[in-house]
Coordinates of C-alpha atoms in Angstrom, one line a residue:
Chain A
N1 CA 0.0 0.1 -0.1
A2 CA 2.4 2.4 -1.3
G3 CA 2.1 6.4 -0.1
V4 CA 2.2 9.6 -2.5
M5 CA 5.7 9.0 -4.4
Q6 CA 7.5 11.8 -5.9
N7 CA 10.8 11.4 -7.8
P8 CA 13.5 13.1 -8.5
R9 CA 14.0 13.5 -5.0
H10 CA 16.3 15.9 -5.2
L11 CA 17.2 17.8 -8.6
V12 CA 19.5 20.6 -9.2
R13 CA 19.3 22.8 -12.3
R14 CA 21.7 25.9 -13.9
R15 CA 19.7 28.9 -14.5
G16 CA 18.0 28.5 -18.0
Q17 CA 17.1 24.6 -17.8
E18 CA 14.0 22.6 -17.3
A19 CA 13.0 21.0 -14.6
R20 CA 10.6 18.1 -14.7
L21 CA 9.1 17.2 -11.1
R22 CA 6.8 13.8 -11.0
C23 CA 3.7 12.7 -8.7
S24 CA 2.3 9.8 -8.6
P25 CA -0.7 9.1 -6.5
M26 CA -1.9 6.8 -4.0
K27 CA -3.9 4.1 -5.4
G28 CA -7.4 5.1 -6.1
H29 CA -6.7 8.7 -5.7
S30 CA -7.8 10.8 -8.4
H31 CA -7.5 14.0 -7.2
V32 CA -3.3 15.8 -6.9
Y33 CA -2.6 18.8 -5.6
W34 CA 1.0 20.9 -6.0
Y35 CA 2.4 22.9 -3.3
R36 CA 5.6 24.8 -3.3
Q37 CA 7.2 25.3 0.3
L38 CA 10.5 27.8 0.4
P39 CA 13.0 27.5 2.9
E40 CA 11.2 27.9 6.9
E41 CA 8.3 29.1 5.4
G42 CA 4.6 27.6 5.0
L43 CA 3.0 25.2 2.0
K44 CA 2.1 27.7 -1.0
F45 CA -1.0 25.7 -3.7
M46 CA 0.0 26.0 -6.8
V47 CA -2.5 24.0 -8.8
Y48 CA -5.0 21.3 -8.6
L49 CA -5.7 18.4 -11.0
Q50 CA -8.0 15.8 -11.9
K51 CA -7.1 13.1 -14.3
E52 CA -6.7 14.7 -17.8
N53 CA -8.1 18.4 -16.0
I54 CA -6.7 21.5 -14.7
I55 CA -9.1 22.6 -11.9
D56 CA -8.0 25.1 -9.9
E57 CA -4.4 26.9 -11.3
S58 CA -4.7 30.0 -9.6
G59 CA -1.8 29.4 -7.6
M60 CA 0.8 28.7 -10.3
P61 CA 2.8 31.6 -11.7
K62 CA 1.3 32.3 -15.3
E63 CA 4.8 32.2 -17.1
R64 CA 6.8 28.9 -17.2
F65 CA 5.1 26.6 -14.9
S66 CA 2.4 24.1 -16.6
A67 CA 1.3 20.7 -14.6
E68 CA -0.3 18.2 -15.9
F69 CA -2.2 14.6 -15.0
P70 CA -2.4 12.0 -17.6
K71 CA -5.0 9.3 -18.1
E72 CA -1.9 7.2 -17.4
G73 CA 1.4 8.0 -15.5
P74 CA 2.3 10.1 -13.2
S75 CA 1.3 14.0 -12.5
I76 CA 4.0 16.1 -13.7
L77 CA 4.9 19.8 -13.1
R78 CA 7.2 21.4 -15.4
I79 CA 9.4 24.4 -15.0
Q80 CA 11.0 26.1 -17.7
Q81 CA 13.9 28.3 -17.8
V82 CA 14.6 28.1 -14.1
V83 CA 15.5 31.1 -11.9
R84 CA 16.9 31.0 -9.0
G85 CA 14.0 31.8 -7.1
D86 CA 12.2 28.7 -8.0
S87 CA 14.6 26.7 -5.5
A88 CA 12.2 25.7 -3.1
A89 CA 10.6 22.1 -2.1
Y90 CA 7.7 21.2 -4.3
F91 CA 5.2 18.9 -2.7
C92 CA 2.4 16.8 -4.3
A93 CA -0.6 15.5 -2.4
S94 CA -3.4 13.1 -3.3
A95 CA -6.9 12.8 -2.1
W96 CA -9.7 10.4 -3.1
G97 CA -11.6 14.0 -3.8
T98 CA -15.0 13.0 -2.8
L99 CA -16.9 15.4 -0.4
S100 CA -17.0 12.5 2.6
S101 CA -13.2 11.9 2.5
Y102 CA -11.4 15.2 2.3
E103 CA -7.8 14.0 3.6
Q104 CA -5.0 15.2 1.9
Y105 CA -1.7 12.9 1.5
F106 CA 1.6 14.5 1.0
G107 CA 4.4 13.0 -0.9
P108 CA 8.4 13.3 0.1
G109 CA 8.6 16.3 -2.1
T110 CA 11.4 17.3 -4.7
R111 CA 14.3 19.7 -3.7
L112 CA 14.8 21.7 -6.2
T113 CA 18.4 23.5 -6.4
V114 CA 19.0 26.1 -9.3
T115 CA 22.8 27.3 -9.5
Chain B
G1 CA -9.8 34.7 -0.9
E2 CA -9.1 32.7 2.2
N3 CA -6.3 33.6 4.5
V4 CA -5.1 31.8 7.8
E5 CA -3.1 33.3 10.4
Q6 CA -0.9 31.0 12.7
H7 CA 0.4 31.7 16.4
P8 CA 2.9 31.4 18.0
S9 CA 5.1 31.3 15.3
T10 CA 7.5 29.7 17.9
L11 CA 6.7 27.4 21.1
S12 CA 9.3 26.0 23.7
V13 CA 7.7 23.6 26.1
Q14 CA 9.1 21.6 29.3
E15 CA 8.5 17.8 28.5
G16 CA 5.0 16.6 30.0
D17 CA 3.3 20.5 29.5
S18 CA 0.9 20.9 27.6
A19 CA 1.2 22.9 24.2
V20 CA -1.5 25.3 22.1
I21 CA -1.3 26.2 18.6
K22 CA -4.0 28.8 17.4
C23 CA -5.2 29.7 14.0
T24 CA -7.9 32.2 12.5
Y25 CA -9.5 32.1 9.3
S26 CA -11.3 34.9 7.3
D27 CA -13.8 32.9 4.7
S28 CA -16.9 31.3 6.3
A29 CA -17.4 29.2 3.0
S30 CA -14.2 27.3 4.5
N31 CA -15.5 23.7 5.9
Y32 CA -12.2 21.4 6.4
F33 CA -9.4 22.6 8.9
P34 CA -6.7 19.7 8.8
W35 CA -3.0 20.3 11.1
Y36 CA 0.2 19.0 10.1
K37 CA 3.4 18.1 11.5
Q38 CA 6.5 18.4 9.4
E39 CA 9.5 17.3 10.9
L40 CA 13.3 18.7 9.4
G41 CA 13.5 17.8 5.4
K42 CA 10.2 15.3 5.8
R43 CA 7.0 15.6 4.3
P44 CA 4.0 17.4 5.9
Q45 CA 2.0 14.7 7.8
L46 CA -2.0 14.5 8.9
I47 CA -2.0 14.2 12.2
I48 CA -5.8 15.4 13.2
D49 CA -8.7 17.3 10.9
I50 CA -11.9 18.9 11.8
R51 CA -14.9 19.8 9.7
S52 CA -17.2 22.4 10.2
N53 CA -19.9 20.4 11.6
V54 CA -18.3 19.3 14.6
G55 CA -16.8 21.3 17.6
E56 CA -14.5 19.6 19.3
K57 CA -12.2 16.1 18.3
K58 CA -10.0 14.4 20.0
D59 CA -7.3 11.1 19.1
Q60 CA -4.8 10.6 22.4
R61 CA -2.9 13.1 23.3
I62 CA -4.1 15.6 20.5
A63 CA -7.1 17.2 20.2
V64 CA -8.7 20.0 18.0
T65 CA -11.0 22.8 18.8
L66 CA -13.3 24.7 15.9
N67 CA -15.0 27.9 16.7
K68 CA -16.8 28.7 13.6
T69 CA -18.3 31.9 14.7
A70 CA -15.3 33.2 15.7
K71 CA -13.6 31.7 13.0
H72 CA -11.1 30.1 14.6
F73 CA -9.1 26.6 15.5
S74 CA -7.1 25.4 18.1
L75 CA -4.7 22.1 18.6
H76 CA -4.2 21.3 21.9
I77 CA -1.1 18.9 22.3
T78 CA -1.0 17.1 26.3
E79 CA 1.5 15.4 28.2
T80 CA 4.2 17.1 25.0
Q81 CA 7.4 14.5 24.7
P82 CA 10.4 15.4 23.1
E83 CA 9.5 13.5 19.7
D84 CA 6.6 15.9 19.3
S85 CA 9.0 18.4 18.3
A86 CA 8.5 19.8 14.9
V87 CA 6.5 22.2 12.4
Y88 CA 3.0 22.2 13.0
F89 CA 0.7 23.9 10.5
C90 CA -2.7 24.2 10.4
A91 CA -5.0 24.9 7.1
A92 CA -8.3 25.3 5.5
S93 CA -10.3 24.6 2.6
M94 CA -13.6 24.6 1.2
N95 CA -15.8 22.7 -1.3
Y96 CA -14.4 23.4 -4.8
G97 CA -17.1 22.5 -7.7
G98 CA -18.1 19.1 -5.7
S99 CA -15.2 17.7 -4.2
Q100 CA -12.8 19.5 -2.0
G101 CA -10.6 22.2 -3.1
N102 CA -6.8 23.0 -2.3
L103 CA -4.9 23.8 1.3
I104 CA -4.5 27.5 2.5
F105 CA -1.9 27.1 5.2
G106 CA -0.5 29.2 8.2
K107 CA 2.8 30.3 8.7
G108 CA 3.6 27.1 10.8
T109 CA 4.7 26.8 14.3
K110 CA 7.9 25.4 15.5
L111 CA 7.4 23.3 18.5
S112 CA 10.3 22.2 20.6
V113 CA 9.8 19.9 23.6
K114 CA 13.0 20.2 26.0
P115 CA 13.5 16.9 28.1

């Protein structure tokens, strides 16, 4: 009964490169949320996806960032042309998504370092 | 949009004492209030949650209370132990199009339990 999986756990990119972060939800969960955590700060919502649909992307920067959750495979958060300010821990969480089960369970995070 | 304030930012207690962390929220439509514990370098872990139709919930040494009128909720930890030392985050969310929306987090409370 695996929990939420994220890979890679650590990612180093030079400025201008692309970063791809992957999230596999818990078995049976069809809802995925991405959050960003800057050092010594709280978690900030970025995007909420269901299979093949973006439900809410109000927390995601309009440029360079995109997310998807295809019918098959993990959810992917993509950051193009990374800058130093993108250095952070990126967590995804998954949930059943029903109104009878609200709990969100977090993955171990991907720590992105931009040099 | 929703805003969650959390106090105190740091809290130091002696082992065996109680610890209380308080949060307020701004949007009366919020209906779900989880608490997460995050140890250094680890994922946030759900420790207890409460829905808006309940005033209090307890799980062993941990309890959460909710005052909908005042829009505040609190985490109570009794008989604290050194392993309770971590950063604690409160959060709030509301229904979003037939499912549960994203979490809005407080900025966290760093709890230190001294042996």
